[in-house]
Tab-separated table of C-alpha atoms and ligand atoms in Angstrom:
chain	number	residue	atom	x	y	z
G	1	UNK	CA	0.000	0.000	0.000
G	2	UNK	CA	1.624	3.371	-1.066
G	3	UNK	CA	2.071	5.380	1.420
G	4	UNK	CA	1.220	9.404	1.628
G	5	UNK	CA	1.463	11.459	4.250
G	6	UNK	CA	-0.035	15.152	3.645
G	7	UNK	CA	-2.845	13.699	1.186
G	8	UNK	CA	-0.705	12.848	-1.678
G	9	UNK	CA	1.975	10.141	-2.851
G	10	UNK	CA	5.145	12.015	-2.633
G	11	UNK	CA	6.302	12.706	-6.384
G	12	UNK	CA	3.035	10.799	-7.988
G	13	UNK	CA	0.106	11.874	-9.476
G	14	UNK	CA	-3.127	10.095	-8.922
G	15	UNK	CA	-3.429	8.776	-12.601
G	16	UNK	CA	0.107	6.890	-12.838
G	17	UNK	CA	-0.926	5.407	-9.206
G	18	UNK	CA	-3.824	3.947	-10.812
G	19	UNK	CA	-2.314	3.064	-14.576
G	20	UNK	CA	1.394	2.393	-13.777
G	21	UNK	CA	1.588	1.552	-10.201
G	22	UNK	CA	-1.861	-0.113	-10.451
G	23	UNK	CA	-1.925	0.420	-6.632
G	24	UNK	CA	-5.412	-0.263	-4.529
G	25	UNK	CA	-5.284	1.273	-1.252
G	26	UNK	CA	-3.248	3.990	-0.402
G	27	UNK	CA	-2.297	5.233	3.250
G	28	UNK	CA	-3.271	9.057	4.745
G	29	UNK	CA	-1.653	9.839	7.438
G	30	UNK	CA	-3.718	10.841	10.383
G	31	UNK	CA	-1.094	12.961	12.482
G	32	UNK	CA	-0.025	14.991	9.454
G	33	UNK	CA	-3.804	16.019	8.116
G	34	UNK	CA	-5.511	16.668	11.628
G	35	UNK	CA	-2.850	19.655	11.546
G	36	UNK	CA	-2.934	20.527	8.196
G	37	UNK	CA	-4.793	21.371	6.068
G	38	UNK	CA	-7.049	20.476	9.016
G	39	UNK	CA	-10.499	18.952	9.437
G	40	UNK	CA	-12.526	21.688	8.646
G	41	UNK	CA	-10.994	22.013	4.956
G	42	UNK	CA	-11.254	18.189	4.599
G	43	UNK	CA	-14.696	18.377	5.779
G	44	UNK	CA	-15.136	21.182	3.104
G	45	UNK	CA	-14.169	19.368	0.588
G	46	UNK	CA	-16.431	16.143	1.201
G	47	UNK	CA	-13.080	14.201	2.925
G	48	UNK	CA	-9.966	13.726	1.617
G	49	UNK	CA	-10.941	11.101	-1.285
G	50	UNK	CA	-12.978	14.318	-2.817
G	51	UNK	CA	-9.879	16.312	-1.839
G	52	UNK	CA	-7.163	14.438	-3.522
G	53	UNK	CA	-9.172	12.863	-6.035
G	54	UNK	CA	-8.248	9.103	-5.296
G	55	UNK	CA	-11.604	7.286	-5.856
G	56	UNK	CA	-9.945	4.001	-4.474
G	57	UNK	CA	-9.366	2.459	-0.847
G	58	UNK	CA	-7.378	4.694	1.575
G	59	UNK	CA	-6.160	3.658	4.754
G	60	UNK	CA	-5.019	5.907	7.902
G	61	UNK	CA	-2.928	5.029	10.313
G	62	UNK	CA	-4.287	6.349	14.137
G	63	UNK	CA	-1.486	8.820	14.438
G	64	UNK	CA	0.072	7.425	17.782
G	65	UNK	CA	3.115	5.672	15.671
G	66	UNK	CA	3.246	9.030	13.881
G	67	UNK	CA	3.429	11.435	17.258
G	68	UNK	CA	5.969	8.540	18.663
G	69	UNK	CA	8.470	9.249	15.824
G	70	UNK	CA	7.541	12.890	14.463
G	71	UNK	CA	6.575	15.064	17.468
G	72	UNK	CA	9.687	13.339	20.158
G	73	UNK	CA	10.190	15.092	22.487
G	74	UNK	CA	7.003	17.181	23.208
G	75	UNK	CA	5.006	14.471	23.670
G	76	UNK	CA	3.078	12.836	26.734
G	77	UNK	CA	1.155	9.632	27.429
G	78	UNK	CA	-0.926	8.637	29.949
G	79	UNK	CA	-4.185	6.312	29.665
G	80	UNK	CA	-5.946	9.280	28.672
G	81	UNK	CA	-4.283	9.237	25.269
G	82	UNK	CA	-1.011	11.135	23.619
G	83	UNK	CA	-0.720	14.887	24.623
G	84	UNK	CA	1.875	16.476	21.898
G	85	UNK	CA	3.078	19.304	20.329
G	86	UNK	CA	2.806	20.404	16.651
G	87	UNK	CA	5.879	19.688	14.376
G	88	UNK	CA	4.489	22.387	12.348
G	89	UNK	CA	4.320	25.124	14.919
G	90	UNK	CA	4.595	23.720	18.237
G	91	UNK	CA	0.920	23.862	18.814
G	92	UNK	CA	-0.370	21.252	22.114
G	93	UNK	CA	-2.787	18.691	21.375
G	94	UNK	CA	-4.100	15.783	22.514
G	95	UNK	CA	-4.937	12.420	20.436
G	96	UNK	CA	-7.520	9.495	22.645
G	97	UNK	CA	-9.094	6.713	21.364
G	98	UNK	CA	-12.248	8.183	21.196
G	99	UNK	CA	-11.003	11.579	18.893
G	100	UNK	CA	-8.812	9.930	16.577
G	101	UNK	CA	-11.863	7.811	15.414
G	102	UNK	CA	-13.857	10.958	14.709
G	103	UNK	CA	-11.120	11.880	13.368
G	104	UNK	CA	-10.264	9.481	11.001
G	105	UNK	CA	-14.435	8.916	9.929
G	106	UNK	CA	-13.803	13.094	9.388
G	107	UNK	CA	-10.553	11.920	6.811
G	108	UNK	CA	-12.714	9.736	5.524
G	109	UNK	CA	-10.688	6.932	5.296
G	110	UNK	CA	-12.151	3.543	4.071
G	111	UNK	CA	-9.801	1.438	6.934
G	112	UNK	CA	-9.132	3.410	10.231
G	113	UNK	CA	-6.693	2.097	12.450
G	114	UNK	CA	-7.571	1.112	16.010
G	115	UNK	CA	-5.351	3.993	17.937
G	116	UNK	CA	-2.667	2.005	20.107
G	117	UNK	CA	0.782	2.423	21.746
G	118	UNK	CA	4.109	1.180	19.348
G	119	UNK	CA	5.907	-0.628	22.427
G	120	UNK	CA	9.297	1.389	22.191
G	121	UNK	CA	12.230	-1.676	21.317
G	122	UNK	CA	13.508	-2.706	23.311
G	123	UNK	CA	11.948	-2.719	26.611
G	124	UNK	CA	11.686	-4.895	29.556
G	125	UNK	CA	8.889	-7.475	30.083
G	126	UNK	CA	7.243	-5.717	32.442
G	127	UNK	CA	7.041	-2.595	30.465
G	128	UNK	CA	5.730	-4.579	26.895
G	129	UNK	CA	3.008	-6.266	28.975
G	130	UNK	CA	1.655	-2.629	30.322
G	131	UNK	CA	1.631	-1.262	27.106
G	132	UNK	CA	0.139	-4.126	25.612
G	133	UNK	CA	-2.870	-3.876	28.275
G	134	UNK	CA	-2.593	-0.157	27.246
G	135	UNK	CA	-3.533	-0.935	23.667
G	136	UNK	CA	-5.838	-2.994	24.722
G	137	UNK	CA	-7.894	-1.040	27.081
G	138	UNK	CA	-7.799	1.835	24.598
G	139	UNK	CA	-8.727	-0.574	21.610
G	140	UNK	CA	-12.234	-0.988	24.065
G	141	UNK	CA	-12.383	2.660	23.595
G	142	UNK	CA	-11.684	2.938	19.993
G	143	UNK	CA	-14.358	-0.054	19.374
G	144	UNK	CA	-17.300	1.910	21.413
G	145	UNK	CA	-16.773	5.157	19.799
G	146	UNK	CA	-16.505	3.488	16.489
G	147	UNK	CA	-19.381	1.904	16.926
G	148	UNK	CA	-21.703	4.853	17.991
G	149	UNK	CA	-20.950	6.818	15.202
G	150	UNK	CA	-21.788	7.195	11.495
G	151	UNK	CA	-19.507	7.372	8.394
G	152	UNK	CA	-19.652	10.461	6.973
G	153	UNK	CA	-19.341	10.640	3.299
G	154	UNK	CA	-21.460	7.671	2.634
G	155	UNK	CA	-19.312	5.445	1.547
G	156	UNK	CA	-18.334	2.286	4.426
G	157	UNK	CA	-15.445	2.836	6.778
G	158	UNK	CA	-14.183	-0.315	8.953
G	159	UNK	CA	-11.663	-0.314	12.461
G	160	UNK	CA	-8.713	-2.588	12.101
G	161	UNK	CA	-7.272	-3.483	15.484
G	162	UNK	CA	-3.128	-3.144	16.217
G	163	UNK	CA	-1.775	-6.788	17.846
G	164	UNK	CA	1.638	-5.627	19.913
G	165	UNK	CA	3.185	-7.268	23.059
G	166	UNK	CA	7.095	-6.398	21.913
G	167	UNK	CA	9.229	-9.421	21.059
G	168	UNK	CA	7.945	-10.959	24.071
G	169	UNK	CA	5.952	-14.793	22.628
G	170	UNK	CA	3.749	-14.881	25.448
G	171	UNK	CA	2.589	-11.409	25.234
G	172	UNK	CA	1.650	-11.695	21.494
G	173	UNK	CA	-0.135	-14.615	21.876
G	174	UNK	CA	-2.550	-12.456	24.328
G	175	UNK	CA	-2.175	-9.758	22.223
G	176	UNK	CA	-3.266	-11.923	19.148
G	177	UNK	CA	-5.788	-13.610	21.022
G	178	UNK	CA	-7.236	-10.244	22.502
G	179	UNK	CA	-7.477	-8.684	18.981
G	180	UNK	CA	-9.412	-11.620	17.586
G	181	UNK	CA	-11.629	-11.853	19.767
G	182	UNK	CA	-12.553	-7.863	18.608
G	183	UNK	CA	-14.296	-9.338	15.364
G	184	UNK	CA	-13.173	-6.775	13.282
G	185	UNK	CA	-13.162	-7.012	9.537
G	186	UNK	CA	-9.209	-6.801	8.902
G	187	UNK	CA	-6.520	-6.972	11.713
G	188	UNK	CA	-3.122	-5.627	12.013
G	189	UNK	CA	0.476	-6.343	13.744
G	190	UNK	CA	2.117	-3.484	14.799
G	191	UNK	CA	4.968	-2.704	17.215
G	192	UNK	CA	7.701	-4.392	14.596
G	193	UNK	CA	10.211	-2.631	12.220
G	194	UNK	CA	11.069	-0.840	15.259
G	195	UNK	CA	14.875	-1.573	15.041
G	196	UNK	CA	14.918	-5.768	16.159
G	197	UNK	CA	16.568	-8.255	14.110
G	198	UNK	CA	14.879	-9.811	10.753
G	199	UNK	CA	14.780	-13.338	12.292
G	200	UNK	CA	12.559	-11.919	15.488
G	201	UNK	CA	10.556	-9.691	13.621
G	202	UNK	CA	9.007	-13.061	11.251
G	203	UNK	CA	9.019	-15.064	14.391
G	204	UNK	CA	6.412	-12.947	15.891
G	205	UNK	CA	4.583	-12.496	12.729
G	206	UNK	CA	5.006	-16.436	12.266
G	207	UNK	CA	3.430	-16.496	16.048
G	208	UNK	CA	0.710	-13.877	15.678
G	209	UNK	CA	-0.258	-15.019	12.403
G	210	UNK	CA	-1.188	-18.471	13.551
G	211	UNK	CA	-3.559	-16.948	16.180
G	212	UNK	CA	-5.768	-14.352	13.770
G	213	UNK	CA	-8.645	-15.631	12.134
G	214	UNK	CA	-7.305	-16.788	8.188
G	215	UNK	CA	-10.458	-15.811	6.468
G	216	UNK	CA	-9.704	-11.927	7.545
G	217	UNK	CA	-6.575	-9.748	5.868
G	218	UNK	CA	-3.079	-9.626	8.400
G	219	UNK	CA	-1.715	-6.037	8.149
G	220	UNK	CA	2.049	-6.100	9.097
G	221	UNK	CA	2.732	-2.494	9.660
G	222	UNK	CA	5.793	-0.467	8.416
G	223	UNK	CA	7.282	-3.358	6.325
G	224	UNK	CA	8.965	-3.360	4.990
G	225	UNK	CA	12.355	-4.797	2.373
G	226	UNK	CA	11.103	-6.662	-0.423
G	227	UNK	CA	12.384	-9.351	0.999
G	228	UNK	CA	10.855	-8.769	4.504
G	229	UNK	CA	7.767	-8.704	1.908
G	230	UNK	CA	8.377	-12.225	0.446
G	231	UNK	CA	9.179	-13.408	3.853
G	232	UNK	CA	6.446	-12.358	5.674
G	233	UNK	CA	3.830	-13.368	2.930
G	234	UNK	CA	4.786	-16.650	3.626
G	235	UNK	CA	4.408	-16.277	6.731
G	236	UNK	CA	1.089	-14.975	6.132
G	237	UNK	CA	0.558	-11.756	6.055
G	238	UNK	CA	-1.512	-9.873	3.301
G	239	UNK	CA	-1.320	-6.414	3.196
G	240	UNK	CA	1.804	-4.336	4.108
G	241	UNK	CA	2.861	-0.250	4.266
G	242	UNK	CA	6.288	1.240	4.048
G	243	UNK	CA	7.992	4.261	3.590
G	244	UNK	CA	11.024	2.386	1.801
G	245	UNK	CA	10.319	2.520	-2.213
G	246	UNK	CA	9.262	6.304	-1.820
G	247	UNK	CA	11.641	7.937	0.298
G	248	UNK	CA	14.390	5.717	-0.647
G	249	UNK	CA	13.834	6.487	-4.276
G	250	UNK	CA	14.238	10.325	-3.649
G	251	UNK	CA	17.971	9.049	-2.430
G	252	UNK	CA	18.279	7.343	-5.540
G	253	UNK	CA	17.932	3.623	-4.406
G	254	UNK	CA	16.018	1.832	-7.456
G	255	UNK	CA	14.713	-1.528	-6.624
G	256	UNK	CA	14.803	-3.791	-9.857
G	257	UNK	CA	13.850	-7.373	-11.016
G	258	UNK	CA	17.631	-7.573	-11.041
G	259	UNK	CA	18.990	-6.391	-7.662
G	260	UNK	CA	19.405	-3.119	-5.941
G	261	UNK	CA	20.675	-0.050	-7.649
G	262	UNK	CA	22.695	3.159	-6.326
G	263	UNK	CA	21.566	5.194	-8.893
G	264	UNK	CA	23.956	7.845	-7.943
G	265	UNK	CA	26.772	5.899	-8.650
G	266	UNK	CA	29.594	6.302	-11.197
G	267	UNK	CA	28.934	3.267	-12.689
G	268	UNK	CA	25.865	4.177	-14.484
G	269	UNK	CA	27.110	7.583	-15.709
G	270	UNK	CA	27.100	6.140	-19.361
G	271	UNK	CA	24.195	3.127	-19.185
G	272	UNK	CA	21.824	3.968	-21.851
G	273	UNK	CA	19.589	0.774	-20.953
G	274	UNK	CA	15.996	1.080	-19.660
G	275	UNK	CA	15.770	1.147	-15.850
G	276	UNK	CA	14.399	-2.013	-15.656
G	277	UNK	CA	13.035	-4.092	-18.812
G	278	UNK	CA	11.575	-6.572	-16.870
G	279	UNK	CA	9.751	-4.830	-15.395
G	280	UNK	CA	6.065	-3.340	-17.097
G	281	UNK	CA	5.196	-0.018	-16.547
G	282	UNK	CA	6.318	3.567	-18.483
G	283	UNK	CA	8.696	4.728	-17.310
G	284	UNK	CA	10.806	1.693	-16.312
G	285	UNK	CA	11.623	1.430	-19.974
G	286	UNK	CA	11.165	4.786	-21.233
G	287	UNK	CA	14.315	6.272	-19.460
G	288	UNK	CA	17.548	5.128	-19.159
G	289	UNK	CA	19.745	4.542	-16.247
G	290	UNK	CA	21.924	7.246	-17.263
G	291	UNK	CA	19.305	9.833	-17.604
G	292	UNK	CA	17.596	8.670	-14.415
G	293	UNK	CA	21.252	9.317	-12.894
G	294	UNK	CA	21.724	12.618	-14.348
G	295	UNK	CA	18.310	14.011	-12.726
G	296	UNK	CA	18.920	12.538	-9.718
G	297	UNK	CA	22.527	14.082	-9.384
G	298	UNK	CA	21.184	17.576	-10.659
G	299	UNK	CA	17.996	17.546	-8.384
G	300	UNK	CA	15.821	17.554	-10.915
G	301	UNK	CA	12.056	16.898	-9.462
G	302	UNK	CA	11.219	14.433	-12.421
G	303	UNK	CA	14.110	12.285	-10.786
G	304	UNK	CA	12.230	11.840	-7.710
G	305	UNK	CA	9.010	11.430	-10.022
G	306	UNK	CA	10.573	8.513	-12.199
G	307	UNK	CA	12.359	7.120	-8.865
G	308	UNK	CA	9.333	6.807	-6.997
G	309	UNK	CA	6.926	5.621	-9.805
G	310	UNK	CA	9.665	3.154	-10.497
G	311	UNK	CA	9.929	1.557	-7.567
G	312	UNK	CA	6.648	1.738	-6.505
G	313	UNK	CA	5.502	-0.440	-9.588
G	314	UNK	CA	8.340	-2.771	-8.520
G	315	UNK	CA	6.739	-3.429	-4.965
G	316	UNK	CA	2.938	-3.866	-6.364
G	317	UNK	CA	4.598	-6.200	-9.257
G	318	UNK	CA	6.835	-7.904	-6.140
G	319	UNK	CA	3.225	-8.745	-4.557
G	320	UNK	CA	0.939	-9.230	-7.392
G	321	UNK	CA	3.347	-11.928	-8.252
G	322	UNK	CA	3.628	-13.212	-5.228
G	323	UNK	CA	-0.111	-13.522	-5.222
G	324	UNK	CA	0.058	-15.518	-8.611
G	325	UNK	CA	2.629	-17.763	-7.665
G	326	UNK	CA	0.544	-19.007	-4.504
G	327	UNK	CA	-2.342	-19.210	-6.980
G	328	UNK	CA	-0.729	-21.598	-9.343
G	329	UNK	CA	1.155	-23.407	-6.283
G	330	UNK	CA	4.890	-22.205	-7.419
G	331	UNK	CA	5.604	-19.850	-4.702
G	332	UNK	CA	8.236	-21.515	-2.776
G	333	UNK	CA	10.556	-21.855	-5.383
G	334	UNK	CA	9.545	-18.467	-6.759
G	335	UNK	CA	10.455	-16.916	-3.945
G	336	UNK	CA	13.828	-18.525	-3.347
G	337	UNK	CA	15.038	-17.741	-6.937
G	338	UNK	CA	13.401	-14.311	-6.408
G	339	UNK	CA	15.287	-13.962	-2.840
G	340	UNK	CA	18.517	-13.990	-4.873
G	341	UNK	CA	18.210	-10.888	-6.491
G	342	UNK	CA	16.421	-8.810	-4.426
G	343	UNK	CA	19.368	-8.600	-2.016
G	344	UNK	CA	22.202	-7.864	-4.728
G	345	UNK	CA	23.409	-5.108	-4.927
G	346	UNK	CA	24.061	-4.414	-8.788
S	1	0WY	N1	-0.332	2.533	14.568
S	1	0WY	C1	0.855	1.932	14.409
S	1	0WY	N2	1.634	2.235	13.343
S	1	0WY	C2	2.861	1.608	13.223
S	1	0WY	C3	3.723	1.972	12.154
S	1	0WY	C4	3.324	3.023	11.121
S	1	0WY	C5	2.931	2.336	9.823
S	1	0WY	N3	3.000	3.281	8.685
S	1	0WY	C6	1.997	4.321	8.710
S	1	0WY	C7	2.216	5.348	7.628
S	1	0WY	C8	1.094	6.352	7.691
S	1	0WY	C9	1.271	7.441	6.653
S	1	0WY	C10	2.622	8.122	6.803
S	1	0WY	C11	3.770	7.147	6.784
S	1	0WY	C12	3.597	6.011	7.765
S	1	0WY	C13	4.961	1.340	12.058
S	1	0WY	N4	5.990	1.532	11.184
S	1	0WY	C14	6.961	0.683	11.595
S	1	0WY	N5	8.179	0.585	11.031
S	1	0WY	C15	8.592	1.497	9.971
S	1	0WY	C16	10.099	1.322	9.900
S	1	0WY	C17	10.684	2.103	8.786
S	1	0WY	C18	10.941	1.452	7.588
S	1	0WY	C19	11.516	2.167	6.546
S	1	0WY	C20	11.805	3.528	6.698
S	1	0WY	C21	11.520	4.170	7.926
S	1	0WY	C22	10.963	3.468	8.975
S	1	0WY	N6	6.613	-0.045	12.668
S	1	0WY	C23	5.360	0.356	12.980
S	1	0WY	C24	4.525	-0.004	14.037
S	1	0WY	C25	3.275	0.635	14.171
S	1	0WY	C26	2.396	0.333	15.281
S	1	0WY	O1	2.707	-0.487	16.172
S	1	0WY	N7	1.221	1.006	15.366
């Protein structure tokens, strides 16, 4: 799922989302548009599907992960909720259960996030199982408000809950268990890609995704590598968000169907072959490496535009494969040929 933060795709119109990314959903990020543009100008315009014009799924995330790593220092929780201050223009607020569901029904998103703690990594036992029963108590919270209140825009909007419990087995199973038992129509794992090693990170999402019900969608949250990706869908998990093939590609880190390319580097200076011609998609064989190179090195803004549409139709090819493979019973070995290359560094 592409993610955006202030209502759009970074570099990306909606139109090559749709026809050369052929992405679904798409994520809004709840911290960012509560403070601007605001409700009221989202509310204006009929949410922020009317606003940005993307007539598909969009997702928001509940904002606490967002305060936890954007707003640091001025921030302050206690089981009322998150009290923080602007990163705009250090402005105090303060995020519960109950006001980032209106909120998020006010975005207008299509799946709101349950609003939960990130369990900081690492941390003791002790403090993973209080913020666990943290989450929990204010998942309660998110479920009643949710449920005595309308969408807005007419269109359906459902609550995903957040499994966490640290990289502590014991505590995600009661996690995993607690979240099922919500009954929600999608459910997510959160509190991972928060700095622990590869192998822990799929052996709680091995562990957690053994406990949620199969017949509903497993959101791994913030992941991740495509290999994390390939990993964990084995492993799994369905639907996945990540910063990676946007902000990366500003940087100039291409993911191909070949390996990993530093597009910056001197070795491409004079490459006149498409950016990746296995890979479908405009511009991924309408530029060259070289040219892709020399806007990138200059700063040109259609660098980060080709970078970003690039390797954004890499990930949705990555999973749409994936999703073929398991179809016709050949992901396994798919995966380990695929495994191969997605680590080299070309
Ligand atoms: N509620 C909630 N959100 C989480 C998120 C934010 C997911 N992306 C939202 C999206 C909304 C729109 C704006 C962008 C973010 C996470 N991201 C990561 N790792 C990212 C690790 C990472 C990977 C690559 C680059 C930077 C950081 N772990 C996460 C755990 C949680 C969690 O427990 N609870």
């Amino acid at each position: 799922m592409p993610v955006g933060t202030a209502g759009t795709v970074k570099a990306v119109h909606q139109r090559e989302l749709k026809e050369d990314v052929k992405a679904q959903i798409i994520l809004g990020n709840t911290y960012h548009l509560y403070l601007r543009p605001g409700l009221d100008i989202l509310e204006k315009a009929g949410g922020l599907h009317a606003f940005n014009g993307w007539d598909r799924p969009i997702l928001t995330d509940s904002g606490g992960y967002q305060v936890y790593s954007l707003a640091g220092t001025g921030r302050k929780i206690n089981e009322e909720g998150v009290v923080f201050k602007s990163h705009i223009d250090g402005s105090v607020h303060t995020f519960t259960p109950e006001n980032v569901m209106d909120i998020q029904r006010a975005i207008g998103a299509d799946i709101i996030m349950a609003f939960d703690e990130c369990t900081p990594y690492p941390c003791d036992f002790t403090y993973a199982r209080k913020s666990m029963e943290m989450t929990h108590r204010w998942l309660t919270r998110c479920c009643n408000r949710f449920d005595s209140t309308e969408a807005k825009y007419g269109h359906g909007q459902t609550l995903f809950p957040i499994v966490q419990g640290s990289v502590y087995k014991d505590l995600r199973k009661q996690s995993a268990e607690f979240i099922a038992s919500a009954g929600r129509e999608g459910n997510a794992i959160g509190g991972l890609s928060v700095g622990e090693p590869a192998e822990i990170m799929y052996e709680l999402t091995e562990v957690v995704c053994d406990i949620l019900p199969k017949d509903k969608p497993r959101y791994l949250m913030g992941v991740g590598t495509p290999a994390n990706i390939l990993e964990c869908i084995s492993l799994g998990v369905d639907m996945f968000d990540c910063v990676m093939p946007t902000r990366n590609a500003r940087n100039g880190m291409i993911f191909t169907t070949e390996g990993i390319i530093n597009i910056r580097n001197e070795k491409w200076k004079d490459d006149m072959s498409p950016i990746d011609s296995g890979l479908g998609g405009h511009v991924s064989t309408f530029y060259s490496k070289a040219y892709l190179r020399h806007l990138v090195k200059s700063g040109e803004m259609l660098g980060a535009q080709i970078a970003s549409i690039h390797n954004l139709t890499f990930y949705l090819w990555l999973v749409n494969s994936a999703r073929e493979k398991i179809i016709d019973g050949s992901f396994a070995s798919w995966k380990r040929e695929m495994e191969k290359k997605l680590n080299q560094r070309l």
